[in-house]
PDB file of C-alpha atoms in Angstrom:
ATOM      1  CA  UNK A1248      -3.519   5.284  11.354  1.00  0.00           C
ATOM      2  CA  UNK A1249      -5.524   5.793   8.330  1.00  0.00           C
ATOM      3  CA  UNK A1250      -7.623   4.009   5.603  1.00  0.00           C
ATOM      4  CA  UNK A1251      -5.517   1.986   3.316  1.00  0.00           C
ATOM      5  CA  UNK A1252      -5.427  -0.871   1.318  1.00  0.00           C
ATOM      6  CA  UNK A1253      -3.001  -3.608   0.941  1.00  0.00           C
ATOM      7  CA  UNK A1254      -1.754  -6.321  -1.843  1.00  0.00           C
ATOM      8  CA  UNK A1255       0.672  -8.905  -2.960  1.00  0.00           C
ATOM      9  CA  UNK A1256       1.364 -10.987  -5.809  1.00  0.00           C
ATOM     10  CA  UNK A1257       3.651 -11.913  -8.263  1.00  0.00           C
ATOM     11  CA  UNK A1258       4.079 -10.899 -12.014  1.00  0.00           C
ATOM     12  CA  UNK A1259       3.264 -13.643 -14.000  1.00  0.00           C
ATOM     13  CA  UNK A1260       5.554 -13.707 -16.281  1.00  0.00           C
ATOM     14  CA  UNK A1261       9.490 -11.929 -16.340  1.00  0.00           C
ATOM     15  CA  UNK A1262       8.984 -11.452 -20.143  1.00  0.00           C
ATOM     16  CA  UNK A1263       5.848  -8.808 -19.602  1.00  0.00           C
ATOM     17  CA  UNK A1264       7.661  -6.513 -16.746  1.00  0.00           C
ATOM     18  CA  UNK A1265       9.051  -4.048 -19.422  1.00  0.00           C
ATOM     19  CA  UNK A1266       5.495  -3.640 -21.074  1.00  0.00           C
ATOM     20  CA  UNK A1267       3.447  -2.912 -17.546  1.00  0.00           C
ATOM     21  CA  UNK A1268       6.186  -0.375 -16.938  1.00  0.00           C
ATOM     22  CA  UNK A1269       5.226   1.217 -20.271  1.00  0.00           C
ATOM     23  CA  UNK A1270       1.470   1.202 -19.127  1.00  0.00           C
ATOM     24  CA  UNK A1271       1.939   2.665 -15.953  1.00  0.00           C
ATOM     25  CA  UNK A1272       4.236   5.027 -17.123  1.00  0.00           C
ATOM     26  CA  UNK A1273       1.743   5.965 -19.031  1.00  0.00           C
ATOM     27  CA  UNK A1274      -0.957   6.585 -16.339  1.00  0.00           C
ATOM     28  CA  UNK A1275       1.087   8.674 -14.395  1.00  0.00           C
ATOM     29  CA  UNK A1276       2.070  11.143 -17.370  1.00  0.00           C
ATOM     30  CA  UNK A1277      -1.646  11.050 -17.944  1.00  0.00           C
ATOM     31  CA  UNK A1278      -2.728  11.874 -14.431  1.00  0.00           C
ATOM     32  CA  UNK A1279       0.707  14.400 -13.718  1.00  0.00           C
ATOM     33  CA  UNK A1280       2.040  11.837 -11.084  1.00  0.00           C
ATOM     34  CA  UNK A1281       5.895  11.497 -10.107  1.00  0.00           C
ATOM     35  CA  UNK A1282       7.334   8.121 -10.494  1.00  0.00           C
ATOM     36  CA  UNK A1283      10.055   6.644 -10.479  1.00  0.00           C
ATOM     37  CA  UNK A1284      11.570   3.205 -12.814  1.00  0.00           C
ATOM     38  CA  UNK A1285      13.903   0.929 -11.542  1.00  0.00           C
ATOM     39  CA  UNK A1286      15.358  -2.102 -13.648  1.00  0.00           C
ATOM     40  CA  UNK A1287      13.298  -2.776 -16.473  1.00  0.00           C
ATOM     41  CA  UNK A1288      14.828  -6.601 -17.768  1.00  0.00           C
ATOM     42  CA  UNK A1289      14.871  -9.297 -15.208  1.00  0.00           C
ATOM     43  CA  UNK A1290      18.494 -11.299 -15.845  1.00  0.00           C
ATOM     44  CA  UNK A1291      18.390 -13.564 -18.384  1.00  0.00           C
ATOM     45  CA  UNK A1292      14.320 -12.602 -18.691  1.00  0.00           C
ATOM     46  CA  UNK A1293      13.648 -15.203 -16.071  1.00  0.00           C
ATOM     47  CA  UNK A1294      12.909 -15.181 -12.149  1.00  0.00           C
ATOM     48  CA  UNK A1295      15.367 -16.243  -9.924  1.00  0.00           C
ATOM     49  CA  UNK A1296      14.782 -18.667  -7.010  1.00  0.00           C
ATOM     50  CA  UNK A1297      16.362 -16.883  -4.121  1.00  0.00           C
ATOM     51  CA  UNK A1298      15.819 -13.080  -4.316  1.00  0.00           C
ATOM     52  CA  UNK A1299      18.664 -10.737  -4.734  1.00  0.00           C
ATOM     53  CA  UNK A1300      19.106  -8.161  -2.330  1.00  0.00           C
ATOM     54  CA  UNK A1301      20.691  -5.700  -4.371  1.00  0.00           C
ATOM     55  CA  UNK A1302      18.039  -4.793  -6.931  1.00  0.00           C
ATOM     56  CA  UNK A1303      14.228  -4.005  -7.206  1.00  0.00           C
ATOM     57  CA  UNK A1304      12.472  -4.032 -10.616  1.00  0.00           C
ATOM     58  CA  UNK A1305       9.314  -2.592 -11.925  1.00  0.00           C
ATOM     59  CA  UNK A1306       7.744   1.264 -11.232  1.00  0.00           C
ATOM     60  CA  UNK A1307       6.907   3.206  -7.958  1.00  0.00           C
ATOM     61  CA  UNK A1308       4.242   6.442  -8.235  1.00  0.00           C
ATOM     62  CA  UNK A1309       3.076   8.926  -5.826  1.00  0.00           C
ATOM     63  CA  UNK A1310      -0.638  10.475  -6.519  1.00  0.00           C
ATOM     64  CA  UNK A1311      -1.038  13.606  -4.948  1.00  0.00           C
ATOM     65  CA  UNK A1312      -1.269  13.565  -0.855  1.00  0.00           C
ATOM     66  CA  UNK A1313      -1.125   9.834  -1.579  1.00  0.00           C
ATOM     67  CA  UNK A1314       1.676   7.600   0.160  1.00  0.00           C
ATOM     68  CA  UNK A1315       3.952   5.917  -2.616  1.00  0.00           C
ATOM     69  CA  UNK A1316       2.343   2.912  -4.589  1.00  0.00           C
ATOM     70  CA  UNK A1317       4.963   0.343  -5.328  1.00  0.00           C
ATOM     71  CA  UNK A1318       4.798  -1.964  -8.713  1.00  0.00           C
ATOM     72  CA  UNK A1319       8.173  -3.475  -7.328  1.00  0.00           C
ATOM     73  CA  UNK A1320       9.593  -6.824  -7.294  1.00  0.00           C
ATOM     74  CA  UNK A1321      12.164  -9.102  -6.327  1.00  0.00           C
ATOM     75  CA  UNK A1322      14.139 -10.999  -8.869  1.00  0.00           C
ATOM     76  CA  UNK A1323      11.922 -14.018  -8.050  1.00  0.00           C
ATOM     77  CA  UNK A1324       9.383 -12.174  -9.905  1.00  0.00           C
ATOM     78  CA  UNK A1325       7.071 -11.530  -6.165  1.00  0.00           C
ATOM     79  CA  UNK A1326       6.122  -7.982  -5.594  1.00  0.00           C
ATOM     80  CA  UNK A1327       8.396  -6.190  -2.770  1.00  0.00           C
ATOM     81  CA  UNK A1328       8.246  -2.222  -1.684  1.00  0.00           C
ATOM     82  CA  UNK A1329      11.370  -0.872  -2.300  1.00  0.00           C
ATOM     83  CA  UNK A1330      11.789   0.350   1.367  1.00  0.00           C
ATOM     84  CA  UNK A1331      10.683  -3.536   2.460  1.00  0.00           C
ATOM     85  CA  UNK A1332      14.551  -4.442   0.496  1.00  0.00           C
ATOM     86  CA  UNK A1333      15.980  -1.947   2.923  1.00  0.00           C
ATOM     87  CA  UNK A1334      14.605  -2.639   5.706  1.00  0.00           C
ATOM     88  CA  UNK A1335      15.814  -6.498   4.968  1.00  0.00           C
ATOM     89  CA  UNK A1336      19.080  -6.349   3.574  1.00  0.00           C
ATOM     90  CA  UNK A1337      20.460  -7.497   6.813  1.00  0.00           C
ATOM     91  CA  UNK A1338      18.597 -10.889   6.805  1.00  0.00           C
ATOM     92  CA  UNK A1339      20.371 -13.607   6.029  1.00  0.00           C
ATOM     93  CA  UNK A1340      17.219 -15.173   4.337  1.00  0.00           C
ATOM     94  CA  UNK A1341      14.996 -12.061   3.018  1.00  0.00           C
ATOM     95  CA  UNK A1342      12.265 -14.542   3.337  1.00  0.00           C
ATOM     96  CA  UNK A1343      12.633 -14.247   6.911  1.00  0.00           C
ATOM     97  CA  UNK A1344      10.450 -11.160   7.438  1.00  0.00           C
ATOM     98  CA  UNK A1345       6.730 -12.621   7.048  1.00  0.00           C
ATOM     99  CA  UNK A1346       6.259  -9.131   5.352  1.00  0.00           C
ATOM    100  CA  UNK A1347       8.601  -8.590   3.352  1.00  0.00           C
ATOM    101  CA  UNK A1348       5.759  -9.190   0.197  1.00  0.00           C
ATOM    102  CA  UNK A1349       3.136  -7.354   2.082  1.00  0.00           C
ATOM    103  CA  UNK A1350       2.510  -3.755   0.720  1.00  0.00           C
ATOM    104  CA  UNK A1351       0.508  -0.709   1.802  1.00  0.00           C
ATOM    105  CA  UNK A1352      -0.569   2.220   0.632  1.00  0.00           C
ATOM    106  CA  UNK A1353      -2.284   4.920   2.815  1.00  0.00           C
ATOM    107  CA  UNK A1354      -4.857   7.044   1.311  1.00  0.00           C
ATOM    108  CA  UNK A1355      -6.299   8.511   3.899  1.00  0.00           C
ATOM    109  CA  UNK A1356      -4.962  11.896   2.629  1.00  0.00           C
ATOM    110  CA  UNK A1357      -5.791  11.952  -1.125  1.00  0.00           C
ATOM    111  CA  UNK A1358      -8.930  10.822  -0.385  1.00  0.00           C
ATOM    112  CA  UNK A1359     -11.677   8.865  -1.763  1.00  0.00           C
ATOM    113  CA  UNK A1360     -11.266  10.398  -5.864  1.00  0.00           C
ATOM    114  CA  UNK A1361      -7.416   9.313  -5.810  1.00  0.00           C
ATOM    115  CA  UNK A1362      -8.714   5.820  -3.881  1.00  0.00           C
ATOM    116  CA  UNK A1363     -11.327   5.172  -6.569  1.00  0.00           C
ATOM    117  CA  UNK A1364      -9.182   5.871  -9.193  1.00  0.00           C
ATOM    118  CA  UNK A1365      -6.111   3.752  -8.016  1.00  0.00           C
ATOM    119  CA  UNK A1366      -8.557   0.220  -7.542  1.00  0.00           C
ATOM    120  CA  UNK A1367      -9.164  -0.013 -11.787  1.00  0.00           C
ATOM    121  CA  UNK A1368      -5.679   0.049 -12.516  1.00  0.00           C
ATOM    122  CA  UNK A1369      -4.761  -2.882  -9.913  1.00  0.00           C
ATOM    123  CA  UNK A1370      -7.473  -4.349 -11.644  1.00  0.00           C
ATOM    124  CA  UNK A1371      -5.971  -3.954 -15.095  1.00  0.00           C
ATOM    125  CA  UNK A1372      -2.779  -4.803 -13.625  1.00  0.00           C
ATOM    126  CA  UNK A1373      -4.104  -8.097 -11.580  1.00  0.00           C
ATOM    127  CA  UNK A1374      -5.848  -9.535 -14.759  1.00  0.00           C
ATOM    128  CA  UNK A1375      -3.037  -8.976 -17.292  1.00  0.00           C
ATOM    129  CA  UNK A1376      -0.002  -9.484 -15.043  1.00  0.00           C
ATOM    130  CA  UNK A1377      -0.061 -10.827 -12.434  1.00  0.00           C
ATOM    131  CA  UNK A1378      -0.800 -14.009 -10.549  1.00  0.00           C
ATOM    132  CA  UNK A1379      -1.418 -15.000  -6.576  1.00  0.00           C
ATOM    133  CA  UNK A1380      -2.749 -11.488  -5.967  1.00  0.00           C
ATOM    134  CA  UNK A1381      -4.174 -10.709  -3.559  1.00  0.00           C
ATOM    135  CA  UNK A1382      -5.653  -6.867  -2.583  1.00  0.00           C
ATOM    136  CA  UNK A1383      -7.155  -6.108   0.706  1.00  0.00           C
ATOM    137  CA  UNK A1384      -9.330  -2.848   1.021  1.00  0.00           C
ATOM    138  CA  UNK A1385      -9.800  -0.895   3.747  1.00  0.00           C
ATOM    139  CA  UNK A1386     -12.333   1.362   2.280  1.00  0.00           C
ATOM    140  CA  UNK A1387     -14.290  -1.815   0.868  1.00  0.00           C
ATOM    141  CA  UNK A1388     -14.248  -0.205  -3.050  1.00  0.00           C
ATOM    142  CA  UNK A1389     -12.267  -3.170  -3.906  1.00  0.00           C
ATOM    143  CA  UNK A1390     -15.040  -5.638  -2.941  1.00  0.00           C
ATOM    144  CA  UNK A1391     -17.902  -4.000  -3.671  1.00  0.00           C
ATOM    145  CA  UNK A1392     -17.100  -0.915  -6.148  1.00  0.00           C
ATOM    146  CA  UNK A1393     -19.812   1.214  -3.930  1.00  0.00           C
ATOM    147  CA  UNK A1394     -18.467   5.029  -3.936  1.00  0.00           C
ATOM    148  CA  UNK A1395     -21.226   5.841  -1.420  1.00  0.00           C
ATOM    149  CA  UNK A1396     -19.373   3.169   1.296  1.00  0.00           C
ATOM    150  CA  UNK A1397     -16.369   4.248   0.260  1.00  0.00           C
ATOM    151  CA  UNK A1398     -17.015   7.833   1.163  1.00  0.00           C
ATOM    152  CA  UNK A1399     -18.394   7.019   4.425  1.00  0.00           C
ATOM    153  CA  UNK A1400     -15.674   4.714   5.175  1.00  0.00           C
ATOM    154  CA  UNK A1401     -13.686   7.793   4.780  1.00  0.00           C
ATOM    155  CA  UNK A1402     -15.128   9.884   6.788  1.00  0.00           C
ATOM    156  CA  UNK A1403     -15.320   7.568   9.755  1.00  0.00           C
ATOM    157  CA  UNK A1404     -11.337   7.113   9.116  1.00  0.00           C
ATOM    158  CA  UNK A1405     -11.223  11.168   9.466  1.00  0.00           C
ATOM    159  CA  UNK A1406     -13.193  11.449  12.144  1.00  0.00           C
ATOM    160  CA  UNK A1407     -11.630   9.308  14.183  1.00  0.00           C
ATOM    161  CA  UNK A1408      -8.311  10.574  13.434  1.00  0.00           C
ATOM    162  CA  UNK A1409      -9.696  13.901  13.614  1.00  0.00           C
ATOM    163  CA  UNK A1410     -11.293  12.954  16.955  1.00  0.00           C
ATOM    164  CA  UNK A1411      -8.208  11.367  18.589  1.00  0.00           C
ATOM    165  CA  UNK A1412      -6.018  14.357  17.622  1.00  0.00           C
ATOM    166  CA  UNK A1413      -8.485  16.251  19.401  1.00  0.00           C
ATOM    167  CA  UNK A1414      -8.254  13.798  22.666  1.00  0.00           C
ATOM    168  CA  UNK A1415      -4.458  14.378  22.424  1.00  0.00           C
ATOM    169  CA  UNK A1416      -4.201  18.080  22.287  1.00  0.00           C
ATOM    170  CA  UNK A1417      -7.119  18.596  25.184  1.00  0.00           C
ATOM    171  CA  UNK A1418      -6.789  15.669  27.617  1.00  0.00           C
ATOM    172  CA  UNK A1419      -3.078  15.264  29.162  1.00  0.00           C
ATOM    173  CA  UNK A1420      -1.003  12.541  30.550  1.00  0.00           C
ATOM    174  CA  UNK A1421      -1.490  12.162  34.026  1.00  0.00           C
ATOM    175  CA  UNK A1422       0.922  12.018  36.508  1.00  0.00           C
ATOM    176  CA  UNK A1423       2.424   8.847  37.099  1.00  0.00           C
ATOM    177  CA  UNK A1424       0.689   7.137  33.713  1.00  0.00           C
ATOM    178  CA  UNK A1425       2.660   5.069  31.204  1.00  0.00           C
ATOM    179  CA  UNK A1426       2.359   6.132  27.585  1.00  0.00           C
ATOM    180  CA  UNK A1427       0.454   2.985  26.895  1.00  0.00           C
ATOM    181  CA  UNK A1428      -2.028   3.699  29.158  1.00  0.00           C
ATOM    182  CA  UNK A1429      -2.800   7.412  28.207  1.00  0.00           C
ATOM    183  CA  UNK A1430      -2.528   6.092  24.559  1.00  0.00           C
ATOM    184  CA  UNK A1431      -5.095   3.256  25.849  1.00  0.00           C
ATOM    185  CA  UNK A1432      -7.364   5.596  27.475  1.00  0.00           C
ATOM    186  CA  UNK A1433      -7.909   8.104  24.597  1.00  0.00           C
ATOM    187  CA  UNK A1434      -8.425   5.506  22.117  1.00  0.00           C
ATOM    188  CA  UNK A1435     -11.148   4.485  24.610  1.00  0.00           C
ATOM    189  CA  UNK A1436     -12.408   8.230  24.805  1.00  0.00           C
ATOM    190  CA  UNK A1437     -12.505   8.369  21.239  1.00  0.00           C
ATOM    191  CA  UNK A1438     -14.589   5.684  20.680  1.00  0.00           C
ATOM    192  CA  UNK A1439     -16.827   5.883  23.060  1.00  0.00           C
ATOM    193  CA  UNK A1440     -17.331   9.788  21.418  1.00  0.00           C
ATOM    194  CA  UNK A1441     -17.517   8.554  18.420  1.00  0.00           C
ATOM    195  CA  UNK A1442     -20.640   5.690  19.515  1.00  0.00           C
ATOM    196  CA  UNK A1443     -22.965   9.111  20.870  1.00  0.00           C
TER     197      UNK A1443
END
C-alpha cells in the first residue's frame, strides 16, 4: 500500500539507448541519486523478437526514500524491471506473465517533491524515446500537473496508511477469525474513520 505510479513502453529506437543512459546519468549525478547501468549496446544495435532472459539494458535509480525507478528493457527493445526478469526466468515464454512489462514505483515515502520531480523526466523521456507509453498516476500529477491535488492525494495515502497501522496495533484478532477477515474488518474500520 501506498501512492504510486505505473508505466510501460518501449524505446523507440535500439540506436538511442546509449544516449538516454547518458541523460539520465546525468540527472542522477545532478540530483546525488544512486544508480546503477546495465548493458549499454543492444546486439547488433537492433531489437530482438523473442526476449532474452539473460540480460536487461538501460539504467535503474533510487531517489531518496523512493522505491527503485527502472529505465530497463528487454532485448526486444520493451521496458522490463530488472526484478520482473527474475521473477520470470523460469517461464518458458517470458511473455507469459501479463506483467512482466508493467512497472511501479512507490513514492509514498519520498513524497510529493521527489513525485513532482520524477513526472518531467518521464516526460522528456516519453517524447524523445520512447513509443507505446503509457504512465498511470496515482497521485493524478501526471494528468493534470496540479501540486495542490497532488499533495492532498498524499496525504489521504498517509492517512490511511497511518490510520490502518493504527487499527492494527489497537484492535486484535479475535478468537477464532481468519486473517482475511480481521484484515477485512480493519480496512472497513479504517474507512469508515476516515469518512467522519
Amino acid at each position: 500500500m501506498g501512492l504510486s505510479f505505473h508505466y510501460k513502453g518501449k524505446l523507440r529506437t535500439p540506436q538511442s539507448l546509449k544516449k538516454m543512459i547518458e541523460e539520465v546519468t546525468d540527472i542522477c549525478k545532478a540530483n546525488k541519486w544512486e544508480f546503477a547501468i546495465f548493458d549499454d549496446t543492444f546486439p547488433n544495435n537492433t531489437f530482438t523478437i523473442e526476449p532474452n532472459k539473460d540480460k536487461v539494458y538501460g539504467i535503474f535509480f533510487t531517489p531518496p526514500k523512493c522505491e527503485t525507478v527502472d529505465i530497463t528493457f528487454l532485448s526486444n527493445g520493451k521496458l522490463c524491471a530488472a526484478y520482473n526478469l527474475e521473477l520470470n526466468k523460469n517461464l518458458e515464454k517470458l511473455e507469459d506473465d501479463i506483467y512482466l512489462y508493467f512497472l511501479s514505483v512507490k513514492t509514498q515515502y519520498c513524497g510529493p517533491g521527489i513525485h513532482k520531480l520524477l513526472i518531467p523526466i518521464f516526460d522528456y523521456l516519453n517524447k524523445n524515446y520512447f513509443e507505446d507509453f503509457e504512465f498511470r498516476d496515482e497521485g493524478q500529477f501526471w494528468e493534470t500537473r496540479d501540486e495542490k491535488l497532488l499533495e492532498e492525494t498524499f496525504d489521504r495515502y498517509s492517512n490511511l496508511i497511518n490510520s490502518f497501522d493504527s487499527a492494527l496495533e489497537h484492535i486484535p484478532i479475535l478468537e477464532g477469525e481468519s486473517i482475511e477477515t480481521y484484515i477485512l474488518r480493519m480496512a472497513e474500520i479504517v474507512k469508515n474513520n476516515n469518512h467522519e
